[in-house]
């Protein structure tokens, strides 16, 4: 469930645009007003605001934002204001250009989105960057990572509930045999992970657990330092338990001496309209601390206020 809170009575689009314009003008920027509007509008409303703002003032809303605010606060507001598919396209472009082994961004976009959503991301990528997502990933990613990520991002999976139990059994054995021989980049592993429906994959992973006495992810921990194994585990966890997967991303972003603002921004802005409530529950269960309290303890100022708004804090 989403954490985004939208007022029961939302002002007219023209009124929101006028208030945002006022927030940007004058001697100082009214950051609280920006948060009170954009931090409490859904994707369709934000899209309408962007169009009306450009039509009224002859300037893109995103340009006005970048001219008036900066830093982590700017990054969070910009990502949030983007249409979901456009946001994912931007994140995917950054993920491809700055790719390093073990980087999770491309996996999250490929595996934690529905088929229609991923198709929309590829379309938005075409529109924004005048290239395909797949060709950029192929240009920047290498080895087994490229072999896995390109078809993952190209997939248009069947989303029905039907499951072939016999196939689940046979493919669980294929996965086990290849993993046992440490053939982690084998074509059969890639084929299964990149073509089967999520329902079929869940059945296969459950069969693996039943047949071999432990989850497939346990066998993919043979070498904790192997980044390709880490990527395979991320793929499986995004399919099977996205709430726990994203809880861990947030936990690692907040833990330690420094905050990983990039991961904080990415997870909160991409999941606030999807399942951030479930992620918050998983975080509370795992850490015995509310996610809002953890975020507030690691951030400050307007940046903190924006993230807390998206987390649903009243």
Short mmCIF file of C-alpha atoms in Angstrom, two decimals:
data_model
loop_
_atom_site.label_atom_id
_atom_site.label_comp_id
_atom_site.label_asym_id
_atom_site.label_seq_id
_atom_site.Cartn_x
_atom_site.Cartn_y
_atom_site.Cartn_z
CA UNK A 1 0.00 0.00 0.00
CA UNK A 2 1.03 3.57 -0.68
CA UNK A 3 2.10 6.04 2.00
CA UNK A 4 1.36 9.16 -0.07
CA UNK A 5 -1.33 11.30 1.56
CA UNK A 6 -3.49 13.49 -0.68
CA UNK A 7 -5.94 16.02 0.84
CA UNK A 8 -9.61 15.09 0.66
CA UNK A 9 -10.20 18.41 -1.07
CA UNK A 10 -7.41 19.19 -3.53
CA UNK A 11 -7.10 22.79 -4.78
CA UNK A 12 -7.57 23.53 -8.46
CA UNK A 13 -4.53 22.89 -10.64
CA UNK A 14 -4.29 26.61 -11.42
CA UNK A 15 -4.19 27.41 -7.69
CA UNK A 16 -1.40 24.88 -7.10
CA UNK A 17 0.59 26.44 -9.95
CA UNK A 18 0.08 29.94 -8.58
CA UNK A 19 1.19 28.89 -5.10
CA UNK A 20 4.28 27.15 -6.48
CA UNK A 21 5.17 30.25 -8.48
CA UNK A 22 4.90 32.32 -5.32
CA UNK A 23 7.12 29.79 -3.49
CA UNK A 24 9.85 30.32 -6.10
CA UNK A 25 9.68 34.12 -6.28
CA UNK A 26 10.76 36.84 -3.89
CA UNK A 27 13.82 37.10 -1.68
CA UNK A 28 13.66 33.56 -0.34
CA UNK A 29 12.24 30.26 -1.51
CA UNK A 30 9.26 28.92 0.44
CA UNK A 31 10.39 25.30 0.74
CA UNK A 32 7.56 24.36 3.10
CA UNK A 33 4.99 25.45 0.51
CA UNK A 34 6.70 23.36 -2.19
CA UNK A 35 6.53 20.30 0.07
CA UNK A 36 2.92 20.96 1.09
CA UNK A 37 1.87 20.89 -2.57
CA UNK A 38 4.11 18.47 -4.46
CA UNK A 39 4.60 16.15 -1.49
CA UNK A 40 0.84 15.58 -1.32
CA UNK A 41 -0.19 15.10 -4.96
CA UNK A 42 -0.39 11.82 -6.84
CA UNK A 43 1.24 11.14 -10.20
CA UNK A 44 -1.72 12.27 -12.29
CA UNK A 45 -2.02 15.49 -10.30
CA UNK A 46 1.71 16.23 -10.54
CA UNK A 47 1.58 15.61 -14.29
CA UNK A 48 -1.30 18.08 -14.62
CA UNK A 49 0.55 20.64 -12.50
CA UNK A 50 3.67 20.38 -14.67
CA UNK A 51 1.67 20.92 -17.86
CA UNK A 52 -0.39 23.82 -16.48
CA UNK A 53 2.70 25.46 -14.97
CA UNK A 54 4.55 25.36 -18.30
CA UNK A 55 1.49 26.65 -20.18
CA UNK A 56 0.95 29.48 -17.70
CA UNK A 57 4.49 30.67 -17.03
CA UNK A 58 6.38 29.50 -20.11
CA UNK A 59 8.89 27.58 -18.00
CA UNK A 60 9.17 23.93 -17.05
CA UNK A 61 8.35 23.33 -13.39
CA UNK A 62 11.47 21.20 -13.02
CA UNK A 63 13.60 24.13 -14.21
CA UNK A 64 12.03 26.42 -11.61
CA UNK A 65 12.74 23.82 -8.93
CA UNK A 66 16.41 23.42 -9.88
CA UNK A 67 16.85 27.20 -10.01
CA UNK A 68 15.54 27.68 -6.47
CA UNK A 69 16.61 24.68 -4.38
CA UNK A 70 19.66 22.45 -4.29
CA UNK A 71 21.33 19.38 -2.82
CA UNK A 72 19.55 16.30 -1.57
CA UNK A 73 16.30 18.23 -1.18
CA UNK A 74 16.38 19.22 -4.86
CA UNK A 75 17.12 15.64 -5.90
CA UNK A 76 14.20 14.27 -3.87
CA UNK A 77 11.74 16.88 -5.18
CA UNK A 78 12.83 16.44 -8.80
CA UNK A 79 12.61 12.64 -8.68
CA UNK A 80 9.23 12.80 -7.02
CA UNK A 81 7.81 15.36 -9.47
CA UNK A 82 8.76 13.26 -12.50
CA UNK A 83 6.18 10.89 -13.94
CA UNK A 84 6.90 7.36 -12.59
CA UNK A 85 8.03 5.97 -15.97
CA UNK A 86 10.14 9.06 -16.67
CA UNK A 87 11.67 8.82 -13.18
CA UNK A 88 12.61 5.19 -13.78
CA UNK A 89 14.08 6.14 -17.15
CA UNK A 90 16.28 8.77 -15.48
CA UNK A 91 17.35 6.33 -12.77
CA UNK A 92 18.03 3.62 -15.36
CA UNK A 93 20.15 6.00 -17.43
CA UNK A 94 22.21 6.92 -14.38
CA UNK A 95 22.37 3.26 -13.39
CA UNK A 96 23.72 2.30 -16.83
CA UNK A 97 26.21 5.17 -17.20
CA UNK A 98 27.58 4.79 -13.68
CA UNK A 99 27.23 1.03 -13.54
CA UNK A 100 29.49 -0.99 -11.28
CA UNK A 101 29.23 -4.70 -10.43
CA UNK A 102 26.55 -5.18 -7.79
CA UNK A 103 24.73 -1.92 -8.54
CA UNK A 104 21.03 -2.60 -7.77
CA UNK A 105 19.19 0.12 -9.72
CA UNK A 106 18.71 -1.74 -13.00
CA UNK A 107 17.64 -4.91 -11.20
CA UNK A 108 15.02 -3.00 -9.20
CA UNK A 109 13.55 -1.42 -12.33
CA UNK A 110 13.52 -4.73 -14.22
CA UNK A 111 12.15 -6.91 -11.44
CA UNK A 112 10.07 -4.72 -9.10
CA UNK A 113 7.84 -3.28 -11.85
CA UNK A 114 4.93 -4.84 -13.71
CA UNK A 115 5.24 -5.69 -17.41
CA UNK A 116 3.24 -2.63 -18.48
CA UNK A 117 5.25 -0.38 -16.20
CA UNK A 118 8.58 -1.67 -17.54
CA UNK A 119 7.34 -1.19 -21.10
CA UNK A 120 6.40 2.40 -20.22
CA UNK A 121 9.91 2.93 -18.80
CA UNK A 122 11.45 1.80 -22.09
CA UNK A 123 9.15 4.16 -23.99
CA UNK A 124 10.01 7.06 -21.67
CA UNK A 125 13.70 6.25 -22.14
CA UNK A 126 13.30 6.51 -25.94
CA UNK A 127 11.56 9.86 -25.59
CA UNK A 128 14.04 11.39 -23.17
CA UNK A 129 17.38 10.00 -24.35
CA UNK A 130 16.71 9.20 -28.05
CA UNK A 131 18.19 5.74 -27.54
CA UNK A 132 16.95 2.45 -26.18
CA UNK A 133 17.55 1.46 -22.59
CA UNK A 134 18.82 -1.91 -23.77
CA UNK A 135 21.52 -0.44 -26.01
CA UNK A 136 22.80 1.82 -23.23
CA UNK A 137 22.91 -1.06 -20.78
CA UNK A 138 24.70 -3.22 -23.35
CA UNK A 139 27.21 -0.40 -23.93
CA UNK A 140 28.09 0.12 -20.27
CA UNK A 141 27.59 -3.28 -18.60
CA UNK A 142 29.90 -6.22 -19.21
CA UNK A 143 30.19 -9.99 -18.89
CA UNK A 144 27.54 -12.08 -17.15
CA UNK A 145 25.94 -8.90 -15.82
CA UNK A 146 25.15 -7.75 -19.37
CA UNK A 147 24.01 -11.25 -20.28
CA UNK A 148 21.47 -11.06 -17.42
CA UNK A 149 20.43 -7.40 -17.35
CA UNK A 150 19.68 -6.80 -21.04
CA UNK A 151 17.01 -9.54 -21.29
CA UNK A 152 15.68 -8.67 -17.82
CA UNK A 153 15.05 -5.10 -18.96
CA UNK A 154 13.68 -6.27 -22.34
CA UNK A 155 11.14 -8.67 -20.85
CA UNK A 156 7.38 -8.38 -21.13
CA UNK A 157 6.31 -11.12 -18.75
CA UNK A 158 2.92 -12.77 -18.65
CA UNK A 159 1.20 -11.53 -15.48
CA UNK A 160 -1.55 -14.11 -15.01
CA UNK A 161 -1.78 -16.51 -12.04
CA UNK A 162 -1.40 -19.73 -14.04
CA UNK A 163 1.41 -22.05 -12.95
CA UNK A 164 2.80 -25.21 -14.54
CA UNK A 165 3.80 -27.37 -11.57
CA UNK A 166 5.69 -29.91 -13.65
CA UNK A 167 7.70 -27.13 -15.25
CA UNK A 168 8.39 -25.59 -11.83
CA UNK A 169 9.79 -28.92 -10.65
CA UNK A 170 11.99 -29.45 -13.70
CA UNK A 171 13.31 -25.89 -13.74
CA UNK A 172 14.03 -25.97 -10.01
CA UNK A 173 16.26 -28.96 -10.74
CA UNK A 174 17.94 -27.14 -13.64
CA UNK A 175 18.67 -24.18 -11.38
CA UNK A 176 20.02 -26.43 -8.63
CA UNK A 177 22.26 -28.39 -11.01
CA UNK A 178 23.81 -25.25 -12.51
CA UNK A 179 24.28 -23.57 -9.13
CA UNK A 180 25.83 -26.74 -7.72
CA UNK A 181 28.39 -26.63 -10.53
CA UNK A 182 28.92 -22.90 -9.91
CA UNK A 183 27.71 -22.15 -13.45
CA UNK A 184 25.95 -19.01 -12.24
CA UNK A 185 25.91 -17.32 -15.65
CA UNK A 186 24.63 -20.39 -17.48
CA UNK A 187 22.19 -19.74 -20.31
CA UNK A 188 19.51 -21.83 -18.60
CA UNK A 189 19.62 -19.78 -15.40
CA UNK A 190 19.40 -16.59 -17.48
CA UNK A 191 16.55 -18.00 -19.59
CA UNK A 192 14.45 -18.98 -16.57
CA UNK A 193 14.94 -15.71 -14.68
CA UNK A 194 14.33 -13.47 -17.69
CA UNK A 195 11.35 -15.15 -19.38
CA UNK A 196 9.10 -16.84 -16.83
CA UNK A 197 6.13 -15.08 -15.25
CA UNK A 198 6.45 -14.03 -11.63
CA UNK A 199 3.86 -16.60 -10.61
CA UNK A 200 5.82 -19.34 -12.38
CA UNK A 201 9.09 -18.18 -10.81
CA UNK A 202 7.54 -18.21 -7.34
CA UNK A 203 6.38 -21.78 -7.92
CA UNK A 204 9.87 -22.73 -9.12
CA UNK A 205 11.58 -21.15 -6.12
CA UNK A 206 9.11 -22.83 -3.73
CA UNK A 207 9.78 -26.16 -5.43
CA UNK A 208 13.52 -25.57 -5.06
CA UNK A 209 13.05 -25.04 -1.32
CA UNK A 210 10.86 -28.16 -0.99
CA UNK A 211 13.15 -30.37 -3.09
CA UNK A 212 16.51 -29.33 -1.70
CA UNK A 213 15.66 -28.26 1.83
CA UNK A 214 16.61 -24.59 1.69
CA UNK A 215 15.90 -21.44 -0.35
CA UNK A 216 17.69 -20.86 -3.63
CA UNK A 217 19.13 -17.64 -2.23
CA UNK A 218 21.09 -19.66 0.35
CA UNK A 219 22.89 -21.55 -2.41
CA UNK A 220 23.64 -18.20 -4.07
CA UNK A 221 25.66 -17.11 -1.01
CA UNK A 222 28.54 -19.52 -1.69
CA UNK A 223 30.89 -16.56 -2.12
CA UNK A 224 29.63 -13.47 -0.23
CA UNK A 225 32.09 -11.26 -2.14
CA UNK A 226 30.84 -12.35 -5.58
CA UNK A 227 28.89 -9.39 -6.99
CA UNK A 228 27.15 -11.48 -9.66
CA UNK A 229 25.75 -13.79 -6.97
CA UNK A 230 24.60 -10.68 -5.10
CA UNK A 231 22.84 -9.52 -8.26
CA UNK A 232 21.12 -12.90 -8.72
CA UNK A 233 19.91 -12.76 -5.11
CA UNK A 234 18.58 -9.23 -5.68
CA UNK A 235 16.67 -10.42 -8.76
CA UNK A 236 15.05 -13.24 -6.79
CA UNK A 237 14.26 -11.07 -3.77
CA UNK A 238 12.66 -8.37 -5.93
CA UNK A 239 10.40 -11.06 -7.38
CA UNK A 240 9.60 -12.91 -4.16
CA UNK A 241 9.65 -10.35 -1.33
CA UNK A 242 10.03 -6.77 -2.59
CA UNK A 243 9.03 -5.31 0.78
CA UNK A 244 11.89 -7.09 2.57
CA UNK A 245 14.27 -6.35 -0.28
CA UNK A 246 13.61 -2.61 -0.11
CA UNK A 247 13.65 -2.66 3.69
CA UNK A 248 17.21 -3.92 3.52
CA UNK A 249 18.18 -1.25 0.99
CA UNK A 250 16.84 1.42 3.35
CA UNK A 251 18.44 -0.19 6.41
CA UNK A 252 21.86 -0.21 4.76
CA UNK A 253 21.34 3.36 3.51
CA UNK A 254 20.69 4.60 7.04
CA UNK A 255 23.12 2.37 8.96
CA UNK A 256 26.75 3.23 9.54
CA UNK A 257 28.62 6.51 9.70
CA UNK A 258 27.24 8.12 6.55
CA UNK A 259 23.80 8.19 4.95
CA UNK A 260 23.33 6.86 1.42
CA UNK A 261 21.01 9.62 0.20
CA UNK A 262 20.90 8.17 -3.31
CA UNK A 263 19.29 4.94 -2.08
CA UNK A 264 17.00 6.80 0.33
CA UNK A 265 15.72 9.01 -2.47
CA UNK A 266 15.34 6.17 -4.93
CA UNK A 267 13.37 3.84 -2.69
CA UNK A 268 11.12 6.45 -1.10
CA UNK A 269 10.24 8.27 -4.32
CA UNK A 270 9.66 5.10 -6.35
CA UNK A 271 7.67 3.18 -3.72
CA UNK A 272 5.60 5.94 -2.01
CA UNK A 273 2.71 5.37 -4.44
CA UNK A 274 3.17 1.59 -4.54
CA UNK A 275 4.01 -0.38 -1.41
CA UNK A 276 5.98 1.86 0.95
CA UNK A 277 3.52 1.10 3.75
CA UNK A 278 4.50 -2.58 3.57
CA UNK A 279 8.18 -1.61 3.45
CA UNK A 280 7.68 0.54 6.57
CA UNK A 281 6.06 -2.42 8.34
CA UNK A 282 8.97 -4.67 7.35
CA UNK A 283 11.42 -2.04 8.61
CA UNK A 284 9.64 -1.75 11.97
CA UNK A 285 9.56 -5.53 12.34
CA UNK A 286 13.24 -5.95 11.44
CA UNK A 287 14.68 -2.98 13.37
CA UNK A 288 12.13 -2.25 16.15
CA UNK A 289 12.25 1.40 15.07
CA UNK A 290 9.74 3.25 12.88
CA UNK A 291 11.19 4.12 9.48
CA UNK A 292 10.13 7.75 9.93
CA UNK A 293 12.19 7.99 13.11
CA UNK A 294 15.22 6.41 11.42
CA UNK A 295 14.98 8.78 8.45
CA UNK A 296 14.53 11.81 10.73
CA UNK A 297 17.62 10.77 12.68
CA UNK A 298 19.78 10.62 9.54
CA UNK A 299 18.49 13.65 7.59
CA UNK A 300 17.65 17.25 8.37
CA UNK A 301 15.90 20.40 7.24
CA UNK A 302 13.76 20.55 4.12
CA UNK A 303 15.18 17.27 2.85
CA UNK A 304 13.98 15.51 5.98
CA UNK A 305 10.56 17.18 5.69
CA UNK A 306 10.15 16.06 2.06
CA UNK A 307 11.03 12.45 2.80
CA UNK A 308 8.76 12.36 5.84
CA UNK A 309 5.89 13.77 3.76
CA UNK A 310 6.30 10.92 1.27
CA UNK A 311 6.46 8.45 4.16
CA UNK A 312 2.99 9.62 5.15
CA UNK A 313 3.83 11.58 8.28
CA UNK A 314 0.95 13.90 9.15
#
